Amino acid sequence: QVQLVQSGGGSVQAGDSLRLSCEASGHTGSVWSMAWFRQFPGKDRELVASVLRSGSTAYIDSVKGRFTISRDNAKTTIYLQMNSLKPEDTAVYYCAARSSAMHITRVIEVDYWGQGTQVTVSS
């Protein structure tokens, strides 16, 4: 079993920054790829960014140039640095992990989920 514990999040003004963290514990040797998803009210959960142990990253177009995903392999921890936040970034953000060497791209590929954290951006 793998447990993912998230921290960070909160309420900020448009243009501000936030940093999310997600630390994995348990059988972390089985965790190869990790990612951040977000879910808007009444919508399906969607990918934001993903990262592999190699450091390879991938982002959706709407956050490129504003968000940065990174990974600390020694701690099996990932981060999401969110800059220039916009009201449309308001959502519940979830950490995810997969026992595969390939990038996570879809919800159905996720083996483990964090508890989620609210990010609210006011104009």
PDB file of C-alpha atoms in Angstrom:
ATOM      1  CA  GLN A   1       0.000   0.000   0.000  1.00  0.00           C
ATOM      2  CA  VAL A   2       1.012   3.585  -0.691  1.00  0.00           C
ATOM      3  CA  GLN A   3      -0.325   6.626   1.126  1.00  0.00           C
ATOM      4  CA  LEU A   4      -0.209  10.126  -0.346  1.00  0.00           C
ATOM      5  CA  VAL A   5      -0.483  13.087   2.016  1.00  0.00           C
ATOM      6  CA  GLN A   6      -0.941  16.545   0.555  1.00  0.00           C
ATOM      7  CA  SER A   7      -0.205  19.959   2.038  1.00  0.00           C
ATOM      8  CA  GLY A   8      -0.476  23.536   0.844  1.00  0.00           C
ATOM      9  CA  GLY A   9      -3.368  25.156  -0.923  1.00  0.00           C
ATOM     10  CA  GLY A  10      -5.533  27.974   0.347  1.00  0.00           C
ATOM     11  CA  SER A  11      -7.109  31.210  -0.842  1.00  0.00           C
ATOM     12  CA  VAL A  12      -5.148  33.849  -2.766  1.00  0.00           C
ATOM     13  CA  GLN A  13      -5.684  36.795  -5.084  1.00  0.00           C
ATOM     14  CA  ALA A  14      -5.246  36.612  -8.848  1.00  0.00           C
ATOM     15  CA  GLY A  15      -1.584  36.919  -9.791  1.00  0.00           C
ATOM     16  CA  ASP A  16      -0.361  35.376  -6.536  1.00  0.00           C
ATOM     17  CA  SER A  17       1.484  32.084  -6.062  1.00  0.00           C
ATOM     18  CA  LEU A  18       0.951  28.854  -4.136  1.00  0.00           C
ATOM     19  CA  ARG A  19       3.014  25.711  -3.657  1.00  0.00           C
ATOM     20  CA  LEU A  20       1.461  22.289  -3.163  1.00  0.00           C
ATOM     21  CA  SER A  21       3.317  19.290  -1.719  1.00  0.00           C
ATOM     22  CA  CYS A  22       2.577  15.566  -1.756  1.00  0.00           C
ATOM     23  CA  GLU A  23       4.595  13.032   0.231  1.00  0.00           C
ATOM     24  CA  ALA A  24       4.314   9.294  -0.398  1.00  0.00           C
ATOM     25  CA  SER A  25       4.754   6.697   2.339  1.00  0.00           C
ATOM     26  CA  GLY A  26       4.403   2.940   2.661  1.00  0.00           C
ATOM     27  CA  HIS A  27       5.595   0.788  -0.245  1.00  0.00           C
ATOM     28  CA  THR A  28       7.110   3.750  -2.093  1.00  0.00           C
ATOM     29  CA  GLY A  29       9.429   1.545  -4.156  1.00  0.00           C
ATOM     30  CA  SER A  30       6.440   0.690  -6.324  1.00  0.00           C
ATOM     31  CA  VAL A  31       5.812   4.351  -7.195  1.00  0.00           C
ATOM     32  CA  TRP A  32       7.311   5.202 -10.588  1.00  0.00           C
ATOM     33  CA  SER A  33       5.182   8.058 -11.901  1.00  0.00           C
ATOM     34  CA  MET A  34       3.298  10.799 -10.067  1.00  0.00           C
ATOM     35  CA  ALA A  35       1.014  13.614 -11.109  1.00  0.00           C
ATOM     36  CA  TRP A  36      -1.302  16.433 -10.101  1.00  0.00           C
ATOM     37  CA  PHE A  37      -4.961  16.476 -11.098  1.00  0.00           C
ATOM     38  CA  ARG A  38      -7.644  19.046 -10.412  1.00  0.00           C
ATOM     39  CA  GLN A  39     -11.417  18.920 -10.283  1.00  0.00           C
ATOM     40  CA  PHE A  40     -13.784  21.819 -10.901  1.00  0.00           C
ATOM     41  CA  PRO A  41     -17.285  21.753  -9.346  1.00  0.00           C
ATOM     42  CA  GLY A  42     -19.556  19.461 -11.329  1.00  0.00           C
ATOM     43  CA  LYS A  43     -16.735  18.401 -13.668  1.00  0.00           C
ATOM     44  CA  ASP A  44     -14.549  15.326 -14.114  1.00  0.00           C
ATOM     45  CA  ARG A  45     -11.099  15.213 -12.592  1.00  0.00           C
ATOM     46  CA  GLU A  46      -8.455  16.330 -15.116  1.00  0.00           C
ATOM     47  CA  LEU A  47      -4.682  16.072 -15.401  1.00  0.00           C
ATOM     48  CA  VAL A  48      -2.602  19.182 -14.631  1.00  0.00           C
ATOM     49  CA  ALA A  49       0.992  17.896 -14.769  1.00  0.00           C
ATOM     50  CA  SER A  50       2.973  14.670 -14.411  1.00  0.00           C
ATOM     51  CA  VAL A  51       6.548  13.719 -13.548  1.00  0.00           C
ATOM     52  CA  LEU A  52       8.706  10.582 -13.695  1.00  0.00           C
ATOM     53  CA  ARG A  53      11.666   9.504 -11.551  1.00  0.00           C
ATOM     54  CA  SER A  54      13.923  10.580 -14.419  1.00  0.00           C
ATOM     55  CA  GLY A  55      12.653  14.146 -14.048  1.00  0.00           C
ATOM     56  CA  SER A  56      10.667  14.037 -17.269  1.00  0.00           C
ATOM     57  CA  THR A  57       7.644  16.355 -17.016  1.00  0.00           C
ATOM     58  CA  ALA A  58       4.453  17.002 -18.942  1.00  0.00           C
ATOM     59  CA  TYR A  59       1.839  19.769 -18.664  1.00  0.00           C
ATOM     60  CA  ILE A  60      -1.542  20.657 -20.050  1.00  0.00           C
ATOM     61  CA  ASP A  61      -1.524  23.764 -22.241  1.00  0.00           C
ATOM     62  CA  SER A  62      -3.481  25.989 -19.852  1.00  0.00           C
ATOM     63  CA  VAL A  63      -0.770  25.868 -17.146  1.00  0.00           C
ATOM     64  CA  LYS A  64       2.400  25.887 -19.264  1.00  0.00           C
ATOM     65  CA  GLY A  65       4.678  28.752 -18.282  1.00  0.00           C
ATOM     66  CA  ARG A  66       2.828  29.259 -14.979  1.00  0.00           C
ATOM     67  CA  PHE A  67       2.975  25.926 -13.121  1.00  0.00           C
ATOM     68  CA  THR A  68       6.038  23.784 -12.425  1.00  0.00           C
ATOM     69  CA  ILE A  69       5.967  20.174 -11.228  1.00  0.00           C
ATOM     70  CA  SER A  70       9.066  18.753  -9.542  1.00  0.00           C
ATOM     71  CA  ARG A  71      10.062  15.562  -7.731  1.00  0.00           C
ATOM     72  CA  ASP A  72      12.358  14.746  -4.833  1.00  0.00           C
ATOM     73  CA  ASN A  73      13.119  11.063  -5.386  1.00  0.00           C
ATOM     74  CA  ALA A  74      14.878  10.630  -2.021  1.00  0.00           C
ATOM     75  CA  LYS A  75      11.695  11.648  -0.203  1.00  0.00           C
ATOM     76  CA  THR A  76       9.269  10.388  -2.863  1.00  0.00           C
ATOM     77  CA  THR A  77       7.680  13.813  -2.740  1.00  0.00           C
ATOM     78  CA  ILE A  78       6.311  15.956  -5.540  1.00  0.00           C
ATOM     79  CA  TYR A  79       5.537  19.651  -5.643  1.00  0.00           C
ATOM     80  CA  LEU A  80       3.414  21.932  -7.754  1.00  0.00           C
ATOM     81  CA  GLN A  81       4.606  25.532  -7.873  1.00  0.00           C
ATOM     82  CA  MET A  82       1.715  27.640  -9.136  1.00  0.00           C
ATOM     83  CA  ASN A  83       2.516  31.188 -10.266  1.00  0.00           C
ATOM     84  CA  SER A  84       0.360  33.891 -11.864  1.00  0.00           C
ATOM     85  CA  LEU A  85      -2.766  32.194 -10.569  1.00  0.00           C
ATOM     86  CA  LYS A  86      -6.071  32.942 -12.250  1.00  0.00           C
ATOM     87  CA  PRO A  87      -9.654  32.605 -10.963  1.00  0.00           C
ATOM     88  CA  GLU A  88     -10.152  29.747 -13.437  1.00  0.00           C
ATOM     89  CA  ASP A  89      -7.476  27.773 -11.550  1.00  0.00           C
ATOM     90  CA  THR A  90      -9.891  27.474  -8.617  1.00  0.00           C
ATOM     91  CA  ALA A  91     -10.431  23.769  -7.968  1.00  0.00           C
ATOM     92  CA  VAL A  92      -9.672  20.863  -5.678  1.00  0.00           C
ATOM     93  CA  TYR A  93      -6.175  19.603  -6.489  1.00  0.00           C
ATOM     94  CA  TYR A  94      -5.273  15.916  -6.078  1.00  0.00           C
ATOM     95  CA  CYS A  95      -1.930  14.158  -5.923  1.00  0.00           C
ATOM     96  CA  ALA A  96      -1.718  10.850  -7.792  1.00  0.00           C
ATOM     97  CA  ALA A  97       0.728   7.951  -8.173  1.00  0.00           C
ATOM     98  CA  ARG A  98       1.089   4.961 -10.469  1.00  0.00           C
ATOM     99  CA  SER A  99       3.122   1.740 -10.392  1.00  0.00           C
ATOM    100  CA  SER A 100       4.351   2.277 -13.936  1.00  0.00           C
ATOM    101  CA  ALA A 101       7.341   3.932 -15.600  1.00  0.00           C
ATOM    102  CA  MET A 102       5.071   5.759 -18.036  1.00  0.00           C
ATOM    103  CA  HIS A 103       3.570   9.222 -17.531  1.00  0.00           C
ATOM    104  CA  ILE A 104       0.137   9.355 -15.940  1.00  0.00           C
ATOM    105  CA  THR A 105      -2.299  10.874 -18.428  1.00  0.00           C
ATOM    106  CA  ARG A 106      -5.754   9.701 -17.334  1.00  0.00           C
ATOM    107  CA  VAL A 107      -7.731   9.171 -14.131  1.00  0.00           C
ATOM    108  CA  ILE A 108      -8.170   5.457 -14.892  1.00  0.00           C
ATOM    109  CA  GLU A 109      -4.384   4.973 -14.834  1.00  0.00           C
ATOM    110  CA  VAL A 110      -4.020   6.124 -11.214  1.00  0.00           C
ATOM    111  CA  ASP A 111      -3.294   3.542  -8.508  1.00  0.00           C
ATOM    112  CA  TYR A 112      -3.162   5.887  -5.497  1.00  0.00           C
ATOM    113  CA  TRP A 113      -4.779   9.247  -4.662  1.00  0.00           C
ATOM    114  CA  GLY A 114      -4.045  11.999  -2.168  1.00  0.00           C
ATOM    115  CA  GLN A 115      -6.854  13.467  -0.067  1.00  0.00           C
ATOM    116  CA  GLY A 116      -7.225  16.614  -2.173  1.00  0.00           C
ATOM    117  CA  THR A 117      -6.757  20.252  -1.236  1.00  0.00           C
ATOM    118  CA  GLN A 118      -8.763  23.346  -2.150  1.00  0.00           C
ATOM    119  CA  VAL A 119      -7.163  26.157  -4.147  1.00  0.00           C
ATOM    120  CA  THR A 120      -9.265  29.303  -4.443  1.00  0.00           C
ATOM    121  CA  VAL A 121      -8.193  32.295  -6.542  1.00  0.00           C
ATOM    122  CA  SER A 122     -10.137  35.553  -6.209  1.00  0.00           C
ATOM    123  CA  SER A 123     -10.152  38.357  -8.767  1.00  0.00           C
TER     124      SER A 123
END
